[in-house]
Amino acid sequence: MNTPTATAPTAHPAVVSWVDEIADLTAPDSVVWCDGSADEWDRLTTQLVEKGTFVRLERKPNSFWCASDPEDVARVEDRTFICSQFRADAGPTNNWMDPVDMKTMMTEHYRGAMAGRTMYVIAFCMGPLDAAEPKFGVQITDSEYVAVSMQIMTRSGTAVWDRLTTGTAFVKCLHSVGAPLHEGRTDTPWPCDHTKYISHFPEERTIWSYGSGYGGNALLGKKCYALRIASKMAKDEGWLAEHMLILKLTSPEQKVHYIAAAFPSSCGKTNLAMLDPTLDGWTAETIGDDIAWLRFGEDGRLHAVNPEAGFFGVAPGTGLLTNPHAMDTIERGNSIFTNVALTDDGDIWWEGLTGTPPAHLTDWKRRDWTPTSGEPAAHPNSRYCTPIAQCPTVAPEWDDPAGVPLSAIFFGGRRATTIPLVTESLSWRHGVFLAATLSSETTAAATGKVGVVRRDPMAMLPFLGYHVGDYFQHWLDIGEKTSPELLPKIFYVNWFRRGDDDEFLWPGFGENSRILEWALRRIEGTAEAAATPLGHVPTPGALDLTGLKVDPTTIGAALRVDPTEWVTELRLIDELFATIGGNRLPDVLREELAALRQRLAAA
Ligand code: GDP
Ligand code: PGA
Ligand code: MN
Ligand code: MN
């Protein structure tokens, strides 16, 4: 093997010694320091085509189809660990293992794990390179798929190596698919191991991932760094790392508002981030679709930055009617499609892309597929991976190190019942209470049963790097750091409530602009609202429904706070609070729950 240090584009001693150490442990055939160039992209994608992982698409420039191992299709929450020094610091919502025990055990998995493979070393930066304190990472991986995906999803390569000078802090991100190619063993299109560990060492700012090639488990800048490790950094440094999209809205009067919204995985973030407003005169521009880092600006307002550089979007349901801007983005090429279907003429297809499926496809399991096959052609968690810079609606400020000042934060989930279409919180602390008790039906974005209602505080349940009770307190503390009128107003939404006929009560997608408009007009003081036990909802007539064919009783049902449904809901909130435990659950949230209970009893 070549000596890693001999070819290193950095003299940073901590990087070089770590790469040496991992190369010794994992025994790759060679080490490649990634420069993030177009040449490198071409070389690696060609290699992926040659070994059968990628199929080059005929119908989209510089784009590739790929199918994973059928067992490696989503985040593995039961294999994800927060290895803080003390179990209590991981909190009741995370899997925990002692950091020394975890490292001892995983070291044996990593030993020789890269045999017969190339080890890639990727320098990346989460957020703009010109940030006051840029957040760097270095990922070691033995997957070409990961190396090219990281080129899309992060700022990476030479520009980052140049800035990663001796002494600069970086997050160590170690990844192996866990499929060594010992003598005589041939590679598979999607190498991975049945055993998987996605481990985080928050105090050390270190990530060890083993056994999976899937996005959220393997592209370590995303969930592992920008949410789990960053949430801990943010707690220590006085900011927030959140599972949020960021959107710029311009009103017919040319007033600009920036908003952020947190929904659990597969509950509408990417779609709202690329909103095509149906309301006349409104424009929406995209800033981020999955992760937002929120810091106070000198103006005392909370500013949002998108730490990523690409979209890793849910494919099914994305089409010209629902999300034309996503379609335009991928049409421009430079994209990787994972677990969607492949058409006979070298294009991609998934459920919801067009009304009528093609007569023949190769499905995500690489089998022949026809409309009578009886199974979806694309996996429900199939994804497109594409650069944000080529999105036709991207706002110029998406790369602004200062971020954008937020007018409002929306929290929401996927609930068939109980949660109204939109509710305005009564105060920051009431908003934090609504967010803390957020709930949603589980989706295909994580392995496990789909459709089970669970509490998902701030849509961060799978992404918290520390104790959920301390996290709630941190949100309350943020509210004390500036004057109340400078804080973003908190709203609670649910696009997914269903009627007696089991149909969605609200058409969603571009029509969500009507809800955002009401919220922004509330902030400006020009929209009517009615008090409910949960908070303020639009009065009949306050939502602009011009041109929308939905009858008022349906809207009424979507907005309803039903005290009988809330009997069950309160019990589920009690359960959440009980698991957090007395000494770590902020009293403020207990008081908010008591106040809600009282308002419901009086309703
Ligand atoms: P994300 O994972 O939170 O980014 O969610 P996506 O925006 O990718 O959407 C996940 C799924 O929900 C996709 O199948 C979308 O088509 C669907 N979806 C998104 N927004 C809406 C909406 O407003 N209404 C309905 N009914 N479905 C939506
Ligand atoms: P999503 O991102 O939120 O767009 O689904 C991936 C994930 O959360 O796993
Ligand atoms: Mn996500
Ligand atoms: Mn998304």
XYZ file of C-alpha atoms and ligand atoms in Angstrom:
642
model
C 0.000 0.000 0.000
C 1.144 3.574 -0.659
C 1.965 5.551 2.471
C -1.059 7.819 3.112
C 1.081 10.721 4.343
C 3.197 10.809 1.195
C 0.272 11.991 -0.926
C -1.654 14.003 1.677
C -2.980 17.412 0.558
C -2.723 18.574 4.170
C -0.022 18.838 6.788
C -2.600 18.949 9.613
C -0.924 16.493 12.013
C -4.197 15.287 13.549
C -5.618 14.462 10.103
C -2.497 12.732 8.873
C -1.943 10.619 11.994
C -5.618 9.611 12.108
C -5.613 8.567 8.444
C -2.429 6.542 9.070
C -3.990 4.879 12.073
C -7.215 3.970 10.242
C -5.310 2.715 7.199
C -3.308 0.415 9.491
C -6.483 -0.843 11.121
C -8.674 -1.314 8.048
C -5.936 -2.434 5.595
C -7.155 -0.943 2.292
C -5.231 -1.605 -0.940
C -4.674 2.113 -1.428
C -5.561 5.518 -0.019
C -7.006 8.333 -2.142
C -7.235 11.887 -0.837
C -10.287 13.355 -2.575
C -9.947 16.741 -4.269
C -13.647 17.124 -5.104
C -12.906 17.835 -8.772
C -14.976 17.064 -11.856
C -12.205 14.655 -12.918
C -12.565 12.774 -9.691
C -16.364 12.611 -10.165
C -15.852 11.219 -13.683
C -13.281 8.676 -12.540
C -15.383 7.398 -9.627
C -18.718 7.352 -11.452
C -17.073 5.465 -14.351
C -15.664 2.986 -11.860
C -19.122 2.591 -10.298
C -20.608 1.932 -13.742
C -17.898 -0.634 -14.511
C -18.487 -2.582 -11.328
C -22.261 -2.563 -11.828
C -23.248 -0.257 -8.976
C -24.312 2.565 -11.304
C -26.182 2.587 -14.588
C -25.484 5.746 -16.561
C -28.807 7.346 -17.558
C -29.307 8.014 -21.264
C -32.001 10.602 -20.635
C -30.391 12.810 -18.000
C -26.932 14.349 -18.341
C -24.240 13.103 -15.992
C -26.752 11.117 -13.924
C -26.850 7.592 -12.548
C -29.302 4.948 -11.394
C -28.402 2.666 -8.576
C -30.104 0.010 -6.466
C -29.036 -0.807 -2.928
C -28.958 -4.129 -1.187
C -32.663 -4.716 -0.348
C -31.717 -4.731 3.355
C -29.930 -1.378 3.243
C -32.645 1.098 2.258
C -33.126 3.480 5.195
C -31.736 4.866 8.414
C -31.372 2.234 11.127
C -32.557 3.906 14.308
C -32.200 0.749 16.401
C -28.512 0.528 15.350
C -27.805 4.239 16.026
C -25.990 5.040 19.271
C -25.092 8.139 21.250
C -21.986 7.073 23.170
C -21.668 9.884 25.688
C -19.397 9.302 28.686
C -22.437 8.920 30.928
C -25.594 7.068 29.926
C -27.730 9.799 31.514
C -26.414 12.362 29.015
C -27.752 10.408 26.022
C -31.216 10.571 27.561
C -34.162 8.183 27.364
C -34.730 8.617 23.614
C -31.321 7.375 22.411
C -29.574 4.018 22.357
C -26.444 4.292 24.465
C -23.286 2.288 24.877
C -20.168 3.128 26.868
C -17.752 4.867 24.443
C -14.807 2.651 25.364
C -16.868 -0.526 24.990
C -18.302 0.669 21.677
C -14.876 1.524 20.292
C -13.356 -1.733 21.458
C -16.131 -3.687 19.802
C -16.258 -1.648 16.587
C -12.465 -1.718 16.244
C -12.754 -5.473 15.704
C -15.361 -4.875 12.975
C -13.081 -2.320 11.292
C -9.983 -4.542 11.475
C -9.167 -5.461 7.880
C -12.604 -4.205 6.789
C -11.232 -2.303 3.777
C -9.169 -5.196 2.402
C -9.230 -5.201 -1.403
C -10.766 -1.728 -1.440
C -9.675 1.880 -1.767
C -9.869 4.150 1.221
C -11.067 7.659 0.331
C -10.326 10.662 2.522
C -12.835 13.477 2.052
C -12.440 16.943 3.571
C -15.753 18.763 3.822
C -17.325 21.829 5.363
C -20.882 22.025 6.662
C -22.184 25.497 5.817
C -20.525 28.285 3.833
C -16.727 28.118 3.637
C -16.569 31.795 4.525
C -18.498 31.410 7.782
C -17.037 33.144 10.834
C -16.313 29.699 12.279
C -16.589 27.165 9.461
C -17.501 23.651 10.634
C -15.139 21.137 9.073
C -15.192 17.381 8.863
C -13.024 14.681 7.398
C -14.697 11.473 6.288
C -12.816 8.277 5.667
C -14.828 5.794 3.599
C -14.304 2.700 1.484
C -17.315 3.466 -0.718
C -17.106 5.232 -4.084
C -20.871 5.808 -3.866
C -20.337 7.713 -0.623
C -17.410 9.675 -2.081
C -19.424 10.948 -5.065
C -22.564 11.557 -2.970
C -20.503 13.660 -0.541
C -19.409 15.784 -3.526
C -23.085 16.656 -4.076
C -24.208 16.956 -0.474
C -21.341 18.986 1.017
C -18.780 21.618 0.155
C -15.729 19.424 -0.211
C -12.349 18.982 -1.837
C -9.357 21.246 -2.431
C -10.972 24.442 -1.147
C -11.607 22.689 2.162
C -8.144 21.091 2.373
C -6.692 24.576 1.851
C -8.603 25.917 4.819
C -8.050 22.918 7.070
C -4.752 24.191 8.359
C -2.837 22.819 11.318
C -4.806 23.203 14.526
C -8.195 23.681 12.821
C -10.938 21.671 14.526
C -12.701 18.992 12.482
C -15.144 16.176 13.136
C -13.637 12.730 12.560
C -16.055 10.699 10.468
C -15.105 7.071 9.942
C -17.152 4.913 7.587
C -16.831 1.431 6.186
C -19.422 -0.621 4.346
C -17.967 -3.605 6.185
C -17.414 -5.848 3.166
C -13.704 -6.660 2.814
C -12.650 -8.281 -0.451
C -10.386 -11.000 0.816
C -8.522 -13.191 -1.683
C -10.949 -14.595 -4.226
C -14.024 -12.753 -3.004
C -15.807 -10.754 -5.723
C -17.540 -7.475 -5.067
C -21.301 -6.930 -5.186
C -23.010 -3.839 -6.665
C -23.943 -2.638 -3.167
C -21.506 -3.911 -0.561
C -22.685 -3.728 3.057
C -22.739 -5.867 6.176
C -25.702 -7.414 7.948
C -24.282 -5.961 11.187
C -24.587 -2.184 11.346
C -23.481 0.441 13.848
C -24.004 4.189 13.511
C -22.143 5.470 16.568
C -21.594 8.994 17.809
C -19.127 10.169 20.422
C -20.529 13.639 21.143
C -17.900 14.806 23.632
C -15.121 13.833 21.200
C -16.996 15.118 18.120
C -16.390 11.778 16.443
C -18.575 9.471 14.312
C -18.015 5.785 13.571
C -20.331 4.205 11.028
C -20.107 0.586 9.960
C -22.011 -1.794 7.706
C -24.354 0.462 5.687
C -24.046 2.454 2.465
C -27.438 4.197 2.791
C -27.496 8.032 2.847
C -28.380 8.863 6.431
C -26.143 6.070 7.751
C -23.166 6.675 5.473
C -23.009 10.317 4.272
C -21.748 11.355 7.666
C -21.916 15.129 7.118
C -25.705 14.935 7.050
C -27.610 13.417 9.987
C -24.605 12.250 12.005
C -22.635 15.509 11.948
C -25.027 18.334 11.007
C -27.716 17.102 13.436
C -26.461 14.688 16.114
C -22.944 16.029 16.720
C -23.940 19.609 15.819
C -26.886 19.569 18.248
C -24.365 18.945 21.030
C -22.005 21.648 19.687
C -24.988 23.989 19.478
C -25.998 23.269 23.062
C -22.448 23.987 24.248
C -22.114 27.136 22.109
C -25.618 28.670 22.391
C -27.213 27.933 19.005
C -29.541 25.307 17.475
C -28.993 22.494 14.934
C -32.406 21.503 13.627
C -34.204 19.157 11.221
C -35.645 22.078 9.230
C -36.080 23.409 5.727
C -35.458 27.108 5.053
C -37.669 29.055 2.628
C -37.759 32.648 1.368
C -41.206 34.098 0.666
C -41.919 37.373 -1.117
C -45.423 38.825 -0.851
C -47.294 40.664 -3.618
C -46.199 43.867 -1.811
C -42.570 42.693 -2.252
C -42.107 42.124 1.466
C -39.557 39.364 2.143
C -39.974 36.806 4.928
C -37.755 33.861 5.732
C -39.258 30.850 7.449
C -37.991 27.495 8.707
C -40.033 24.335 9.171
C -39.335 21.094 11.032
C -41.216 17.956 9.967
C -40.107 14.363 10.593
C -38.467 12.434 7.742
C -40.764 11.953 4.765
C -43.327 14.471 6.037
C -42.925 17.269 3.483
C -39.771 19.337 4.132
C -38.207 19.024 0.684
C -41.547 19.730 -0.991
C -42.201 22.848 1.086
C -38.618 23.994 0.484
C -39.387 24.037 -3.257
C -42.917 25.383 -2.880
C -44.671 26.556 -6.025
C -47.240 28.941 -4.482
C -50.761 28.740 -5.895
C -51.579 32.131 -4.342
C -51.312 34.951 -6.873
C -48.374 37.311 -6.511
C -46.343 35.218 -4.073
C -42.839 33.925 -4.854
C -41.018 31.207 -2.971
C -37.276 30.576 -3.125
C -35.307 27.666 -1.708
C -32.539 27.958 0.884
C -32.415 24.530 2.530
C -34.530 21.368 2.553
C -33.505 19.237 5.528
C -31.184 20.859 8.064
C -30.943 24.375 9.489
C -28.392 25.801 11.855
C -29.874 28.723 13.798
C -27.729 31.403 15.399
C -28.452 34.882 16.708
C -27.315 37.654 14.395
C -26.079 41.048 15.543
C -29.643 42.270 14.940
C -30.852 40.042 17.797
C -32.825 37.840 15.411
C -32.392 34.119 14.803
C -30.613 33.532 11.505
C -30.761 30.242 9.611
C -27.984 28.640 7.571
C -28.268 25.510 5.438
C -25.187 23.421 6.240
C -25.672 21.196 3.176
C -25.048 21.699 -0.540
C -27.452 19.171 -2.036
C -30.896 17.607 -1.767
C -31.341 13.994 -0.728
C -35.018 13.935 -1.554
C -37.753 11.304 -1.296
C -38.520 10.311 -4.910
C -42.029 8.766 -4.758
C -44.737 11.395 -4.907
C -42.421 13.869 -6.655
C -43.852 14.904 -10.031
C -44.686 17.894 -12.192
C -47.982 18.426 -10.369
C -46.619 18.187 -6.822
C -43.073 19.526 -7.103
C -42.183 20.965 -10.530
C -39.058 22.661 -9.132
C -37.589 19.346 -7.966
C -38.316 17.943 -11.431
C -36.504 20.890 -13.062
C -33.570 20.442 -10.686
C -33.013 16.782 -11.550
C -33.648 17.407 -15.255
C -30.416 19.410 -15.237
C -28.507 16.209 -14.462
C -25.514 15.696 -12.144
C -27.682 13.475 -9.948
C -27.685 10.048 -8.337
C -30.959 8.112 -8.045
C -31.062 5.299 -5.510
C -33.771 2.613 -5.379
C -36.068 4.194 -7.964
C -37.091 2.236 -11.084
C -35.159 2.318 -14.380
C -36.968 2.726 -17.704
C -36.014 0.749 -20.808
C -34.760 3.904 -22.529
C -32.408 4.835 -19.696
C -34.473 7.194 -17.569
C -35.877 6.968 -14.051
C -39.429 6.416 -12.833
C -41.228 6.174 -9.499
C -44.773 6.081 -8.209
C -46.245 9.566 -8.583
C -43.781 10.756 -11.245
C -46.450 10.356 -13.933
C -50.081 9.299 -13.782
C -49.585 6.199 -15.908
C -46.551 3.977 -15.343
C -44.467 2.802 -18.318
C -45.378 -0.645 -19.683
C -42.049 -2.098 -18.560
C -39.438 -1.125 -15.975
C -36.527 -2.526 -14.017
C -37.661 -2.187 -10.411
C -35.488 -1.229 -7.435
C -34.764 -4.920 -6.825
C -33.417 -5.162 -10.407
C -36.356 -7.317 -11.520
C -38.595 -6.911 -14.562
C -41.629 -4.876 -13.600
C -44.962 -4.255 -15.310
C -48.037 -2.395 -14.046
C -49.521 -5.777 -13.063
C -46.554 -6.704 -10.856
C -48.516 -5.777 -7.763
C -45.578 -4.121 -5.972
C -44.249 -0.580 -6.190
C -41.456 -0.244 -8.767
C -39.552 2.221 -6.568
C -38.823 1.694 -2.882
C -40.973 4.106 -0.803
C -37.739 5.609 0.587
C -36.001 5.834 -2.803
C -34.058 9.077 -3.201
C -32.629 11.596 -5.631
C -29.340 13.232 -4.721
C -28.795 16.492 -6.575
C -26.945 19.816 -6.104
C -28.965 22.675 -4.573
C -27.093 25.197 -6.748
C -28.911 23.915 -9.859
C -32.402 24.269 -8.331
C -34.239 26.881 -10.434
C -35.769 28.426 -7.298
C -32.604 28.566 -5.211
C -32.297 31.932 -3.425
C -28.965 33.722 -3.885
C -28.608 33.938 -0.095
C -28.547 30.124 0.267
C -24.738 30.350 0.584
C -24.665 33.528 2.730
C -22.489 32.957 5.823
C -24.709 35.393 7.761
C -27.767 33.206 7.152
C -31.276 34.606 6.847
C -33.340 36.149 9.691
C -36.396 34.035 10.502
C -39.896 35.497 10.801
C -41.514 32.192 11.712
C -40.801 28.575 12.540
C -43.324 25.880 11.619
C -43.450 22.483 13.267
C -45.527 19.685 11.837
C -46.072 15.983 11.493
C -48.082 13.405 9.653
C -51.253 12.864 11.661
C -54.511 11.441 10.298
C -56.430 12.860 13.285
C -56.296 15.339 16.183
C -53.749 17.925 14.988
C -55.284 20.938 13.183
C -54.133 22.142 9.766
C -52.529 25.192 11.384
C -52.253 26.607 14.907
C -50.451 29.741 16.033
C -48.688 29.446 19.371
C -49.451 31.895 22.179
C -45.822 32.601 23.100
C -42.289 31.247 22.607
C -42.685 28.875 25.550
C -46.071 27.673 24.331
C -44.524 27.174 20.885
C -41.697 25.167 22.451
C -44.334 23.057 24.222
C -46.169 22.361 20.940
C -42.873 21.457 19.264
C -41.738 19.306 22.181
C -44.946 17.268 22.036
C -44.943 16.976 18.230
C -46.044 13.594 16.953
C -46.093 11.829 13.624
C -46.781 8.511 11.948
C -43.551 6.628 11.226
C -42.473 6.527 7.558
C -40.222 4.488 5.274
C -37.292 6.865 5.919
C -36.271 4.619 8.815
C -36.434 0.833 9.062
C -39.318 -0.542 11.124
C -43.084 -0.382 10.999
C -44.677 2.420 8.972
C -47.727 4.375 10.160
C -47.221 4.117 13.922
C -47.908 7.374 15.803
C -44.976 8.368 17.983
C -43.814 11.531 19.756
C -41.072 13.164 17.723
C -39.984 16.276 19.648
C -39.086 19.097 17.247
C -38.912 16.337 14.536
C -35.515 15.594 16.127
C -36.230 12.285 17.909
C -33.765 10.266 15.769
C -31.227 13.106 15.559
C -30.589 14.323 19.093
C -26.990 14.061 20.274
C -27.862 14.503 23.948
C -30.629 14.357 26.570
C -34.041 15.391 25.260
C -34.908 17.183 28.526
C -31.754 19.306 28.300
C -32.646 19.982 24.675
C -36.077 21.333 25.694
C -34.388 23.556 28.280
C -31.979 24.764 25.591
C -34.914 25.800 23.375
C -36.465 27.671 26.321
C -33.115 29.356 27.044
C -32.817 30.490 23.415
C -36.132 32.307 23.926
C -34.580 34.311 26.777
C -31.596 35.513 24.761
C -33.315 38.266 22.825
C -36.385 40.467 23.110
C -39.617 38.555 22.482
C -40.618 40.610 19.417
C -37.377 39.618 17.658
C -38.014 35.889 18.077
C -39.578 33.978 15.190
C -43.246 33.196 15.834
C -43.945 29.471 16.237
C -46.752 27.719 14.289
C -47.886 24.096 14.314
C -49.149 22.513 11.066
C -50.503 19.188 9.808
C -50.941 18.727 6.040
C -51.984 15.105 6.565
C -55.280 15.131 8.503
C -57.872 12.804 6.973
C -61.645 12.888 6.751
C -64.207 10.143 7.405
C -63.617 8.940 3.829
C -59.899 8.543 4.701
C -58.940 11.187 2.119
C -56.618 14.077 3.018
C -58.712 17.065 4.111
C -56.180 19.524 2.711
C -54.742 19.362 -0.832
C -51.207 20.242 0.332
C -48.146 21.012 -1.828
C -48.513 24.407 -3.609
C -51.740 25.089 -1.684
C -49.702 25.180 1.535
C -48.810 28.734 0.455
C -52.279 29.727 1.715
C -51.375 28.588 5.221
C -48.000 30.333 5.126
C -49.680 33.523 3.946
C -52.116 33.468 6.873
C -49.220 32.925 9.284
C -47.203 35.814 7.858
C -50.250 38.079 7.902
C -50.737 37.143 11.565
C -47.176 38.330 12.193
C -47.941 41.550 10.351
C -51.158 41.881 12.352
C -53.602 41.759 9.457
C -55.204 38.287 9.717
C -58.071 37.103 11.886
C -57.763 34.183 14.281
C -59.967 32.335 16.739
C -58.812 31.014 20.095
C -58.905 27.237 20.668
C -57.492 25.288 23.615
C -54.422 24.501 21.482
C -53.729 28.018 20.211
C -55.023 30.338 17.495
C -56.502 28.990 14.266
C -57.803 30.968 11.252
C -61.372 32.224 11.558
C -63.700 31.093 8.762
C -62.787 33.438 5.947
C -59.302 34.322 7.217
C -57.577 31.839 4.904
C -57.338 33.000 1.298
C -59.047 30.122 -0.524
C -59.507 31.933 -3.854
C -59.667 29.433 -6.690
C -59.513 26.412 -4.411
C -62.259 23.821 -4.729
C -62.618 22.757 -1.110
C -65.870 23.246 0.750
C -65.906 25.176 4.030
C -66.982 22.166 6.106
C -63.844 20.304 4.987
C -61.680 23.264 6.018
C -63.589 23.392 9.294
C -62.835 19.709 9.883
C -59.148 20.274 9.060
C -58.929 23.109 11.610
C -60.960 21.484 14.378
C -59.629 20.970 17.914
C -61.721 18.012 19.084
C -61.677 17.596 22.888
C -62.428 13.858 22.643
C -59.422 13.253 20.392
C -57.358 15.252 22.867
C -58.170 12.863 25.732
C -55.978 10.258 24.028
C -53.426 12.859 22.970
C -52.930 14.150 26.524
C -52.273 10.600 27.689
C -49.553 10.217 25.042
C -47.980 13.532 26.058
C -48.067 12.381 29.704
C -46.208 9.233 28.631
C -43.512 11.276 26.876
C -43.047 13.547 29.871
C -42.917 10.560 32.218
C -40.085 8.949 30.229
C -38.074 12.189 30.329
C -38.247 12.196 34.094
C -38.833 14.778 36.764
C -35.433 16.364 37.175
C -34.700 16.881 33.492
C -38.104 17.913 32.167
C -38.346 21.727 32.381
C -41.111 22.880 34.745
C -42.243 25.352 32.090
C -43.360 22.457 29.875
C -45.205 20.803 32.730
C -46.987 24.130 33.342
C -47.859 24.431 29.651
C -49.345 20.927 29.703
C -51.422 21.793 32.785
C -52.653 24.967 31.097
C -53.621 23.033 27.946
C -55.457 20.467 30.073
C -57.396 23.280 31.755
C -58.311 24.966 28.488
C -59.499 21.636 27.056
C -61.592 20.927 30.147
C -63.225 24.360 29.830
C -63.896 23.937 26.091
P -39.171 15.217 3.732
O -38.606 13.849 3.846
O -39.637 15.769 5.045
O -38.263 16.142 3.008
O -40.510 15.068 2.880
P -40.780 15.237 1.317
O -41.011 16.657 0.963
O -39.736 14.509 0.549
O -42.159 14.477 1.199
C -42.328 13.152 1.661
C -43.569 12.572 1.052
O -44.712 13.331 1.450
C -43.548 12.596 -0.464
O -44.120 11.406 -0.956
C -44.399 13.803 -0.814
O -45.013 13.670 -2.070
C -45.414 13.848 0.323
N -45.853 15.235 0.631
C -45.061 16.324 0.771
N -45.792 17.434 1.010
C -47.093 17.045 1.057
C -48.331 17.742 1.280
O -48.390 18.955 1.482
N -49.458 16.980 1.271
C -49.425 15.623 1.039
N -50.571 14.963 1.053
N -48.271 14.939 0.818
C -47.122 15.637 0.828
P -35.752 13.542 4.925
O -34.192 13.217 5.048
O -36.040 14.241 6.212
O -35.776 14.379 3.720
O -36.558 12.282 4.810
C -33.636 12.011 5.260
C -33.920 11.467 6.633
O -34.411 12.214 7.511
O -33.625 10.296 6.822
Mn -34.245 14.497 7.193
Mn -36.286 15.795 2.394
